[in-house]
Short mmCIF file of C-alpha atoms and ligand atoms in Angstrom, two decimals:
data_model
loop_
_atom_site.label_atom_id
_atom_site.label_comp_id
_atom_site.label_asym_id
_atom_site.label_seq_id
_atom_site.Cartn_x
_atom_site.Cartn_y
_atom_site.Cartn_z
CA UNK M 1141 0.00 0.00 0.00
CA UNK M 1142 1.31 3.44 -0.90
CA UNK M 1143 0.00 6.87 -1.81
CA UNK M 1144 -0.59 7.17 -5.54
CA UNK M 1145 -2.10 9.37 -8.21
CA UNK M 1146 -4.18 7.77 -10.96
CA UNK M 1147 -4.69 9.85 -14.09
CA UNK M 1148 -7.86 8.95 -16.00
CA UNK M 1149 -8.39 10.02 -19.60
CA UNK M 1150 -11.23 8.88 -21.87
CA UNK M 1151 -12.25 6.17 -19.40
CA UNK M 1152 -8.82 4.57 -19.13
CA UNK M 1153 -5.82 4.87 -16.85
CA UNK M 1154 -3.46 7.21 -18.72
CA UNK M 1155 -0.80 7.42 -16.03
CA UNK M 1156 -0.14 6.02 -12.55
CA UNK M 1157 2.47 7.56 -10.33
CA UNK M 1158 3.53 7.18 -6.73
CA UNK M 1159 2.75 10.00 -4.34
CA UNK M 1160 0.69 13.18 -4.54
CA UNK M 1161 -0.52 14.71 -7.80
CA UNK M 1162 1.58 17.85 -7.46
CA UNK M 1163 0.47 20.69 -9.69
CA UNK M 1164 -1.97 19.71 -12.39
CA UNK M 1165 -4.81 21.30 -14.32
CA UNK M 1166 -6.84 18.09 -14.17
CA UNK M 1167 -9.96 17.72 -11.99
CA UNK M 1168 -8.75 16.23 -8.67
CA UNK M 1169 -10.58 13.73 -6.47
CA UNK M 1170 -8.97 13.14 -3.09
CA UNK M 1171 -9.91 9.76 -1.56
CA UNK M 1172 -7.97 10.43 1.64
CA UNK M 1173 -6.56 7.35 3.37
CA UNK M 1174 -9.00 4.90 1.77
CA UNK M 1175 -7.62 2.00 -0.25
CA UNK M 1176 -7.99 2.06 -4.03
CA UNK M 1177 -8.46 -1.34 -5.62
CA UNK M 1178 -9.17 -2.32 -9.21
CA UNK M 1179 -12.86 -2.88 -9.97
CA UNK M 1180 -13.57 -6.48 -9.02
CA UNK M 1181 -14.50 -9.20 -11.49
CA UNK M 1182 -16.96 -11.91 -10.56
CA UNK M 1183 -16.63 -14.55 -13.26
CA UNK M 1184 -19.29 -16.83 -11.74
CA UNK M 1185 -22.79 -15.39 -11.39
CA UNK M 1186 -26.24 -16.51 -12.49
CA UNK M 1187 -28.15 -13.49 -13.82
CA UNK M 1188 -31.12 -15.58 -15.09
CA UNK M 1189 -32.19 -13.10 -17.80
CA UNK M 1190 -33.84 -13.57 -20.25
CA UNK M 1191 -36.41 -16.15 -19.22
CA UNK M 1192 -36.14 -16.25 -15.43
CA UNK M 1193 -35.99 -12.52 -14.77
CA UNK M 1194 -38.30 -13.01 -11.79
CA UNK M 1195 -35.37 -14.87 -10.15
CA UNK M 1196 -32.80 -12.13 -10.89
CA UNK M 1197 -31.98 -9.91 -13.86
CA UNK M 1198 -29.44 -7.56 -15.39
CA UNK M 1199 -30.80 -4.48 -13.60
CA UNK M 1200 -30.77 -5.94 -10.08
CA UNK M 1201 -27.64 -8.08 -10.47
CA UNK M 1202 -25.52 -5.27 -11.88
CA UNK M 1203 -26.67 -2.83 -9.17
CA UNK M 1204 -25.81 -5.40 -6.50
CA UNK M 1205 -22.43 -5.80 -8.18
CA UNK M 1206 -21.76 -2.05 -8.30
CA UNK M 1207 -22.61 -1.68 -4.60
CA UNK M 1208 -20.05 -4.37 -3.81
CA UNK M 1209 -17.25 -2.94 -5.95
CA UNK M 1210 -17.71 -5.44 -8.78
CA UNK M 1211 -17.37 -3.75 -12.18
CA UNK M 1212 -17.50 -6.84 -14.41
CA UNK M 1213 -19.83 -9.85 -14.17
CA UNK M 1214 -19.54 -12.99 -16.27
CA UNK M 1215 -22.86 -14.81 -16.46
CA UNK M 1216 -23.26 -18.57 -16.40
CA UNK M 1217 -25.11 -19.96 -19.43
CA UNK M 1218 -27.73 -22.21 -17.80
CA UNK M 1219 -30.41 -20.39 -15.84
CA UNK M 1220 -31.68 -18.15 -18.62
CA UNK M 1221 -34.21 -19.20 -21.25
CA UNK M 1222 -33.00 -19.92 -23.83
CA UNK M 1223 -29.82 -21.33 -22.26
CA UNK M 1224 -26.73 -19.71 -23.80
CA UNK M 1225 -25.85 -22.72 -25.92
CA UNK M 1226 -26.33 -21.28 -29.41
CA UNK M 1227 -25.70 -18.05 -31.29
CA UNK M 1228 -29.46 -17.25 -31.29
CA UNK M 1229 -29.54 -17.57 -27.51
CA UNK M 1230 -26.53 -15.26 -27.20
CA UNK M 1231 -28.31 -12.68 -29.36
CA UNK M 1232 -31.42 -12.98 -27.15
CA UNK M 1233 -29.27 -12.32 -24.08
CA UNK M 1234 -27.64 -9.30 -25.70
CA UNK M 1235 -31.07 -7.89 -26.54
CA UNK M 1236 -32.28 -8.51 -22.97
CA UNK M 1237 -29.27 -6.72 -21.45
CA UNK M 1238 -29.65 -3.52 -23.46
CA UNK M 1239 -29.90 -0.44 -21.28
CA UNK M 1240 -30.08 -2.43 -18.01
CA UNK M 1241 -26.47 -2.95 -16.97
CA UNK M 1242 -24.84 -0.78 -14.31
CA UNK M 1243 -21.49 -2.55 -14.71
CA UNK M 1244 -19.84 -4.40 -17.59
CA UNK M 1245 -20.77 -7.98 -18.34
CA UNK M 1246 -19.97 -10.98 -20.49
CA UNK M 1247 -21.40 -14.46 -20.70
CA UNK M 1248 -19.88 -17.90 -20.85
CA UNK M 1249 -21.22 -20.14 -23.61
CA UNK M 1250 -22.55 -23.58 -22.70
CA UNK M 1251 -21.30 -27.01 -23.72
CA UNK M 1252 -24.19 -29.48 -23.52
CA UNK M 1253 -24.97 -32.83 -25.05
CA UNK M 1254 -25.68 -32.22 -28.73
CA UNK M 1255 -24.55 -28.60 -29.24
CA UNK M 1256 -21.02 -29.27 -30.46
CA UNK M 1257 -21.76 -27.44 -33.73
CA UNK M 1258 -22.53 -24.27 -31.81
CA UNK M 1259 -19.16 -23.84 -30.08
CA UNK M 1260 -17.26 -22.26 -32.97
CA UNK M 1261 -20.03 -19.72 -33.78
CA UNK M 1262 -20.26 -18.74 -30.10
CA UNK M 1263 -16.48 -18.38 -29.89
CA UNK M 1264 -16.43 -16.21 -33.01
CA UNK M 1265 -19.19 -14.06 -31.49
CA UNK M 1266 -16.88 -13.35 -28.53
CA UNK M 1267 -17.82 -15.55 -25.56
CA UNK M 1268 -14.72 -15.76 -23.34
CA UNK M 1269 -15.02 -19.53 -22.78
CA UNK M 1270 -17.49 -22.35 -22.14
CA UNK M 1271 -19.12 -24.03 -19.15
CA UNK M 1272 -20.24 -27.64 -18.81
CA UNK M 1273 -21.61 -29.95 -16.13
CA UNK M 1274 -20.50 -33.50 -15.34
CA UNK M 1275 -23.69 -34.12 -13.32
CA UNK M 1276 -27.34 -33.03 -13.65
CA UNK M 1277 -27.29 -29.23 -13.62
CA UNK M 1278 -30.71 -28.71 -12.07
CA UNK M 1279 -31.88 -27.27 -15.43
CA UNK M 1280 -33.29 -29.84 -17.88
CA UNK M 1281 -32.43 -27.66 -20.89
CA UNK M 1282 -28.74 -27.70 -19.93
CA UNK M 1283 -27.74 -31.35 -20.32
CA UNK M 1284 -24.60 -32.65 -18.66
CA UNK M 1285 -21.79 -34.23 -20.65
CA UNK M 1286 -19.96 -37.54 -20.32
CA UNK M 1287 -16.30 -38.15 -21.08
CA UNK M 1288 -16.95 -38.79 -24.78
CA UNK M 1289 -18.76 -35.47 -25.17
CA UNK M 1290 -16.09 -33.67 -23.15
CA UNK M 1291 -13.48 -35.02 -25.55
CA UNK M 1292 -15.49 -33.72 -28.48
CA UNK M 1293 -15.74 -30.26 -26.92
CA UNK M 1294 -12.03 -30.15 -26.09
CA UNK M 1295 -11.24 -31.13 -29.67
CA UNK M 1296 -13.20 -28.03 -30.77
CA UNK M 1297 -11.55 -25.75 -28.23
CA UNK M 1298 -8.00 -26.98 -28.67
CA UNK M 1299 -5.76 -24.16 -29.84
CA UNK M 1300 -8.42 -21.46 -29.37
CA UNK M 1301 -7.08 -20.38 -25.97
CA UNK M 1302 -10.66 -20.42 -24.64
CA UNK M 1303 -11.04 -22.27 -21.33
CA UNK M 1304 -13.57 -24.99 -20.60
CA UNK M 1305 -15.13 -24.39 -17.17
CA UNK M 1306 -16.52 -27.47 -15.49
CA UNK M 1307 -18.88 -28.11 -12.62
CA UNK M 1308 -16.69 -30.78 -11.05
CA UNK M 1309 -18.94 -33.37 -9.44
CA UNK M 1310 -19.67 -36.73 -11.09
CA UNK M 1311 -22.99 -38.48 -10.64
CA UNK M 1312 -21.92 -41.92 -9.36
CA UNK M 1313 -20.96 -41.10 -5.76
CA UNK M 1314 -23.90 -38.65 -5.42
CA UNK M 1315 -26.40 -41.26 -6.65
CA UNK M 1316 -24.96 -43.94 -4.37
CA UNK M 1317 -24.96 -41.69 -1.30
CA UNK M 1318 -28.45 -40.33 -2.00
CA UNK M 1319 -29.82 -43.84 -2.61
CA UNK M 1320 -28.49 -45.09 0.68
CA UNK M 1321 -29.89 -42.06 2.55
CA UNK M 1322 -33.31 -42.64 0.98
CA UNK M 1323 -33.29 -46.34 1.82
CA UNK M 1324 -32.63 -45.41 5.46
CA UNK M 1325 -35.48 -42.87 5.35
CA UNK M 1326 -33.10 -40.05 6.18
CA UNK M 1327 -34.49 -36.80 7.56
CA UNK M 1328 -33.95 -34.29 4.74
CA UNK M 1329 -34.27 -31.33 7.11
CA UNK M 1330 -30.88 -32.25 8.55
CA UNK M 1331 -27.93 -30.48 6.96
CA UNK M 1332 -25.67 -33.43 7.77
CA UNK M 1333 -27.75 -35.57 5.41
CA UNK M 1334 -27.53 -33.09 2.55
CA UNK M 1335 -23.76 -32.90 3.08
CA UNK M 1336 -23.55 -36.71 3.08
CA UNK M 1337 -25.54 -36.84 -0.18
CA UNK M 1338 -22.80 -34.98 -2.08
CA UNK M 1339 -19.59 -36.62 -0.87
CA UNK M 1340 -16.04 -35.42 -1.48
CA UNK M 1341 -15.54 -38.39 -3.81
CA UNK M 1342 -17.86 -36.81 -6.41
CA UNK M 1343 -15.51 -33.81 -6.65
CA UNK M 1344 -12.30 -35.81 -6.45
CA UNK M 1345 -13.37 -38.20 -9.25
CA UNK M 1346 -14.49 -35.33 -11.47
CA UNK M 1347 -11.28 -33.39 -10.95
CA UNK M 1348 -9.16 -36.48 -11.66
CA UNK M 1349 -10.95 -36.80 -15.01
CA UNK M 1350 -10.52 -33.09 -15.79
CA UNK M 1351 -6.80 -33.17 -14.96
CA UNK M 1352 -6.37 -36.16 -17.27
CA UNK M 1353 -8.19 -34.43 -20.15
CA UNK M 1354 -6.51 -31.03 -19.69
CA UNK M 1355 -3.16 -32.78 -19.92
CA UNK M 1356 -4.07 -34.98 -22.87
CA UNK M 1357 -5.56 -32.13 -24.93
CA UNK M 1358 -3.19 -29.47 -23.59
CA UNK M 1359 -6.24 -27.21 -23.39
CA UNK M 1360 -7.13 -25.02 -20.39
CA UNK M 1361 -9.76 -26.44 -18.06
CA UNK M 1362 -11.05 -24.45 -15.10
CA UNK M 1363 -12.65 -26.08 -12.06
CA UNK M 1364 -15.50 -23.89 -10.84
CA UNK M 1365 -16.55 -23.63 -7.18
CA UNK M 1366 -14.13 -26.10 -5.61
CA UNK M 1367 -15.58 -27.09 -2.23
CA UNK M 1368 -13.66 -30.23 -1.29
CA UNK M 1369 -10.15 -29.84 0.09
CA UNK M 1370 -9.65 -33.55 -0.66
CA UNK M 1371 -9.05 -32.62 -4.32
CA UNK M 1372 -6.20 -30.25 -3.46
CA UNK M 1373 -3.31 -32.79 -3.56
CA UNK M 1374 -4.44 -33.83 -7.06
CA UNK M 1375 -4.58 -30.21 -8.23
CA UNK M 1376 -1.28 -29.28 -6.60
CA UNK M 1377 0.48 -32.17 -8.27
CA UNK M 1378 -1.09 -31.48 -11.69
CA UNK M 1379 -0.17 -27.82 -11.59
CA UNK M 1380 3.41 -28.62 -10.59
CA UNK M 1381 3.61 -30.78 -13.71
CA UNK M 1382 2.36 -27.87 -15.82
CA UNK M 1383 -1.11 -29.25 -16.62
CA UNK M 1384 -3.25 -26.30 -17.78
CA UNK M 1385 -5.83 -26.58 -15.01
CA UNK M 1386 -6.98 -23.65 -12.85
CA UNK M 1387 -9.41 -23.52 -9.96
CA UNK M 1388 -11.68 -21.11 -8.13
CA UNK M 1389 -13.47 -21.38 -4.82
CA UNK M 1390 -16.39 -19.33 -3.51
CA UNK M 1391 -16.89 -17.00 -0.59
CA UNK M 1392 -19.44 -19.34 1.02
CA UNK M 1393 -16.89 -22.16 1.26
CA UNK M 1394 -14.41 -19.79 2.94
CA UNK M 1395 -16.86 -18.15 5.33
CA UNK M 1396 -19.25 -20.86 6.56
CA UNK M 1397 -18.72 -24.32 8.00
CA UNK M 1398 -21.13 -27.27 8.02
CA UNK M 1399 -20.99 -27.50 11.82
CA UNK M 1400 -22.72 -24.08 12.08
CA UNK M 1401 -25.47 -24.53 9.48
CA UNK M 1402 -28.89 -24.96 11.12
CA UNK M 1403 -31.12 -27.81 9.97
CA UNK M 1404 -33.72 -26.60 7.49
CA UNK M 1405 -31.76 -23.40 6.63
CA UNK M 1406 -31.95 -23.88 2.87
CA UNK M 1407 -30.57 -20.41 2.10
CA UNK M 1408 -27.19 -22.16 2.59
CA UNK M 1409 -27.93 -24.83 -0.03
CA UNK M 1410 -25.44 -24.97 -2.88
CA UNK M 1411 -23.72 -27.73 -4.82
CA UNK M 1412 -21.14 -28.85 -4.04
CA UNK M 1413 -22.14 -28.26 -0.42
CA UNK M 1414 -20.45 -26.19 2.27
CA UNK M 1415 -18.21 -28.69 4.07
CA UNK M 1416 -16.57 -28.90 7.52
CA UNK M 1417 -14.57 -26.24 9.33
CA UNK M 1418 -11.41 -28.25 8.87
CA UNK M 1419 -12.11 -28.36 5.12
CA UNK M 1420 -12.65 -24.60 5.11
CA UNK M 1421 -9.24 -23.98 6.71
CA UNK M 1422 -7.61 -26.24 4.12
CA UNK M 1423 -9.19 -24.15 1.33
CA UNK M 1424 -7.79 -20.98 2.92
CA UNK M 1425 -4.39 -22.61 3.08
CA UNK M 1426 -4.55 -23.57 -0.61
CA UNK M 1427 -5.68 -20.07 -1.57
CA UNK M 1428 -2.78 -18.49 0.32
CA UNK M 1429 -0.39 -21.01 -1.26
CA UNK M 1430 -1.61 -20.21 -4.79
CA UNK M 1431 -3.11 -23.65 -5.51
CA UNK M 1432 -6.55 -22.02 -5.71
CA UNK M 1433 -6.33 -19.18 -8.23
CA UNK M 1434 -9.14 -16.88 -7.16
CA UNK M 1435 -12.51 -16.40 -5.43
CA UNK M 1436 -15.98 -15.82 -6.90
CA UNK M 1437 -19.50 -15.82 -5.49
CA UNK M 1438 -21.50 -18.29 -7.63
CA UNK M 1439 -24.36 -15.91 -6.83
CA UNK M 1440 -27.39 -18.02 -7.77
CA UNK M 1441 -30.64 -16.64 -6.37
CA UNK M 1442 -34.25 -17.73 -6.73
CA UNK M 1443 -37.65 -16.63 -5.41
CA UNK M 1444 -38.48 -17.52 -1.79
CA UNK M 1445 -41.02 -20.23 -2.74
CA UNK M 1446 -38.28 -22.29 -4.37
CA UNK M 1447 -36.13 -22.23 -1.24
CA UNK M 1448 -39.08 -23.92 0.58
CA UNK M 1449 -37.90 -22.56 3.88
CA UNK M 1450 -41.04 -23.68 5.79
CA UNK M 1451 -40.48 -27.33 4.94
CA UNK M 1452 -36.71 -26.89 5.18
CA UNK M 1453 -36.03 -29.96 3.06
CA UNK M 1454 -32.55 -29.86 1.59
CA UNK M 1455 -33.44 -32.39 -1.10
CA UNK M 1456 -36.32 -30.28 -2.46
CA UNK M 1457 -35.04 -26.69 -2.12
CA UNK M 1458 -33.45 -24.93 -5.09
CA UNK M 1459 -29.66 -24.91 -4.76
CA UNK M 1460 -27.80 -21.61 -4.91
CA UNK M 1461 -26.47 -19.03 -2.45
CA UNK M 1462 -27.32 -15.37 -3.07
CA UNK M 1463 -24.52 -13.00 -2.07
CA UNK M 1464 -23.69 -10.60 -4.91
CA UNK M 1465 -22.27 -7.38 -3.47
CA UNK M 1466 -20.94 -8.87 -0.23
CA UNK M 1467 -17.92 -10.82 -1.45
CA UNK M 1468 -15.23 -8.22 -0.84
CA UNK M 1469 -16.21 -7.69 2.80
CA UNK M 1470 -16.69 -11.44 3.33
CA UNK M 1471 -13.27 -12.33 1.94
CA UNK M 1472 -11.51 -9.45 3.68
CA UNK M 1473 -13.09 -10.44 7.01
CA UNK M 1474 -11.62 -13.93 6.65
CA UNK M 1475 -8.25 -12.60 5.48
CA UNK M 1476 -7.98 -10.13 8.36
CA UNK M 1477 -8.78 -12.92 10.80
CA UNK M 1478 -5.96 -15.06 9.33
CA UNK M 1479 -3.39 -12.26 9.08
CA UNK M 1480 -3.42 -12.09 5.26
CA UNK M 1481 -2.57 -8.71 3.72
CA UNK M 1482 -4.95 -6.48 1.73
CA UNK M 1483 -2.66 -6.52 -1.30
CA UNK M 1484 -3.77 -10.06 -2.16
CA UNK M 1485 -7.38 -8.98 -2.69
CA UNK M 1486 -6.67 -7.60 -6.16
CA UNK M 1487 -5.23 -10.91 -7.37
CA UNK M 1488 -8.00 -13.03 -5.85
CA UNK M 1489 -10.96 -10.87 -6.89
CA UNK M 1490 -9.84 -8.96 -9.99
CA UNK M 1491 -6.64 -9.99 -11.81
CA UNK M 1492 -7.25 -13.73 -11.40
CA UNK M 1493 -10.78 -13.85 -12.84
CA UNK M 1494 -9.82 -11.28 -15.54
CA UNK M 1495 -7.13 -13.65 -16.72
CA UNK M 1496 -9.54 -16.60 -16.94
CA UNK M 1497 -11.88 -14.56 -19.15
CA UNK M 1498 -9.03 -13.23 -21.30
CA UNK M 1499 -9.59 -9.64 -20.15
CA UNK M 1500 -5.99 -9.08 -18.99
CA UNK M 1501 -4.76 -5.59 -19.72
CA UNK M 1502 -8.35 -4.31 -20.15
CA UNK M 1503 -9.96 -5.14 -16.80
CA UNK M 1504 -9.10 -5.99 -13.22
CA UNK M 1505 -5.88 -3.99 -12.82
CA UNK M 1506 -4.76 -0.50 -11.87
CA UNK M 1507 -2.54 -0.33 -14.96
CA UNK M 1508 -1.93 2.14 -17.75
CA UNK M 1509 -4.17 1.34 -20.71
CA UNK M 1510 -6.74 -0.63 -18.70
CA UNK M 1511 -10.31 0.63 -18.24
CA UNK M 1512 -10.37 3.02 -15.29
CA UNK M 1513 -12.56 0.73 -13.17
CA UNK M 1514 -11.66 1.20 -9.53
CA UNK M 1515 -13.16 1.16 -6.08
CA UNK M 1516 -12.65 3.08 -2.88
CA UNK M 1517 -12.50 0.58 -0.03
CA UNK M 1518 -12.39 1.34 3.67
CA UNK M 1519 -10.94 -1.79 5.30
CA UNK M 1520 -11.71 -0.88 8.93
CA UNK M 1521 -15.42 -0.49 9.68
CA UNK M 1522 -17.29 -3.44 11.13
CA UNK M 1523 -20.92 -3.86 10.18
CA UNK M 1524 -23.81 -6.32 10.23
CA UNK M 1525 -25.45 -7.42 6.98
CA UNK M 1526 -29.12 -6.35 6.78
CA UNK M 1527 -31.68 -6.46 3.96
CA UNK M 1528 -31.01 -2.81 3.11
CA UNK M 1529 -27.48 -3.82 2.02
CA UNK M 1530 -28.74 -6.37 -0.50
CA UNK M 1531 -29.44 -4.92 -3.94
CA UNK M 1532 -30.25 -8.19 -5.72
CA UNK M 1533 -33.90 -9.06 -6.39
CA UNK M 1534 -34.78 -11.45 -3.56
CA UNK M 1535 -33.45 -10.48 -0.14
CA UNK M 1536 -32.62 -14.04 0.87
CA UNK M 1537 -29.05 -14.82 1.89
CA UNK M 1538 -27.19 -16.83 4.53
CA UNK M 1539 -25.12 -13.68 5.16
CA UNK M 1540 -28.05 -11.76 6.70
CA UNK M 1541 -26.92 -11.01 10.25
CA UNK M 1542 -23.25 -11.75 9.48
CA UNK M 1543 -20.66 -9.48 11.10
CA UNK M 1544 -18.26 -8.28 8.42
CA UNK M 1545 -15.28 -5.96 8.15
CA UNK M 1546 -14.61 -3.35 5.45
CA UNK M 1547 -17.01 -1.38 3.24
CA UNK M 1548 -16.99 -0.31 -0.39
CA UNK M 1549 -17.41 3.47 -0.36
CA UNK M 1550 -17.39 4.15 -4.06
CA UNK M 1551 -17.32 2.26 -7.36
CA UNK M 1552 -16.19 3.81 -10.63
CA UNK M 1553 -16.62 2.36 -14.09
CA UNK M 1554 -14.35 3.88 -16.77
CA UNK M 1555 -13.66 6.72 -14.36
CA UNK M 1556 -17.32 7.61 -13.75
CA UNK M 1557 -18.97 7.05 -10.36
CA UNK M 1558 -21.63 4.35 -10.46
CA UNK M 1559 -22.14 3.93 -6.70
CA UNK M 1560 -21.20 5.91 -3.61
CA UNK M 1561 -22.30 5.35 0.01
CA UNK M 1562 -25.63 3.71 -0.76
CA UNK M 1563 -26.51 5.83 -3.83
CA UNK M 1564 -26.38 4.92 -7.51
CA UNK M 1565 -25.40 7.55 -10.08
CA UNK M 1566 -26.62 8.37 -13.55
CA UNK M 1567 -27.84 5.81 -16.04
CA UNK M 1568 -26.76 2.20 -16.54
CA UNK M 1569 -23.71 2.50 -18.80
CA UNK M 1570 -22.31 -1.03 -18.56
CA UNK M 1571 -21.12 -2.66 -21.76
CA UNK M 1572 -20.81 -6.20 -22.95
CA UNK M 1573 -17.21 -7.43 -23.07
CA UNK M 1574 -16.25 -9.82 -25.80
CA UNK M 1575 -13.03 -11.79 -25.95
CA UNK M 1576 -10.59 -10.26 -28.43
ZN1 ZN K 1354 -22.87 -21.63 -10.56
#
């Protein structure tokens, strides 16, 4: 951390120098002792528009992002209708986003059974990469792929530089565990039973397959939302050998532990599930050691009815944790507690995800030539999350009531203020980013 002057011209950083501005005829903004960070990038969110806009949408998601210092969102291709698995669907999404985005956005394309002909057209149209599932996705229109179909997709992507993102759980261990819980008439209100239904083995087996394929095809594969620390030795070893595999984890796996989750509290439901406290500490360790590349939210909201909170049945509730806008404070709270320095935030929440999406040099860095997206962050205040802090559509989140540290004071997109101390400014000027 050091005093610095950022010079913004035409929406980009034109110059960055240490110390005070000195004499200048430019318009000066003094941010005092607050910390300036690059605008954050959340490369794993479910915006749900078009088609499920009553779950979330561009307007609400991008406002929630802006309030949390996130200046670029990359949408997952499955929860919208049509799913982003063809060029027509991408065009429908672009039309739906028009005039509604408070921050910049992009969307991953989808790899599903039977859409292999659509990958090249989507890549040409600028999607930064593709997402697939190795297990039922929860959305019937977004079919999961087996090893044969994965091989076909990797054949298409080889040499393009575009990463294949994979939901890394395989079905076998989940089906076995769920079957045995059902045959014992397990109580599905109990969190321990939901956790047992999605065992570590499902992640470990999936990641072993992905490592093998990334190496064989020499094509980048990215493991989304790693929850199981049991897969870390496999990933560490693969990365040491130079296999092009990267990995993210999510704020909920770093902040919560299974031991503390109340039975029936389905706002915590996500897949893979939040695991034990010991597992959580191992994820922190891997993040600090650089085995985990970065942190995203996997913000995946839905209307209250689908969370079925009254019944509290983990097997029936929609899976997905809503948290967009809170991630910086959540991560910083955990870092502060573990003695990790602020300077690592930029790598874990901006530079890392920018690199995955191929936005290096344009986004996620305080660097000359990059878009002047930056945030003013006060790392000291402690606060309690309340509904008024949530700007996404449905105010349901396991973070309600959480005690956090650090607040985003101001968010600027291409030099212009979008958000400051609870207020939004101007019109939604976010743009779609395409891979160049
Ligand atoms: Zn997701």
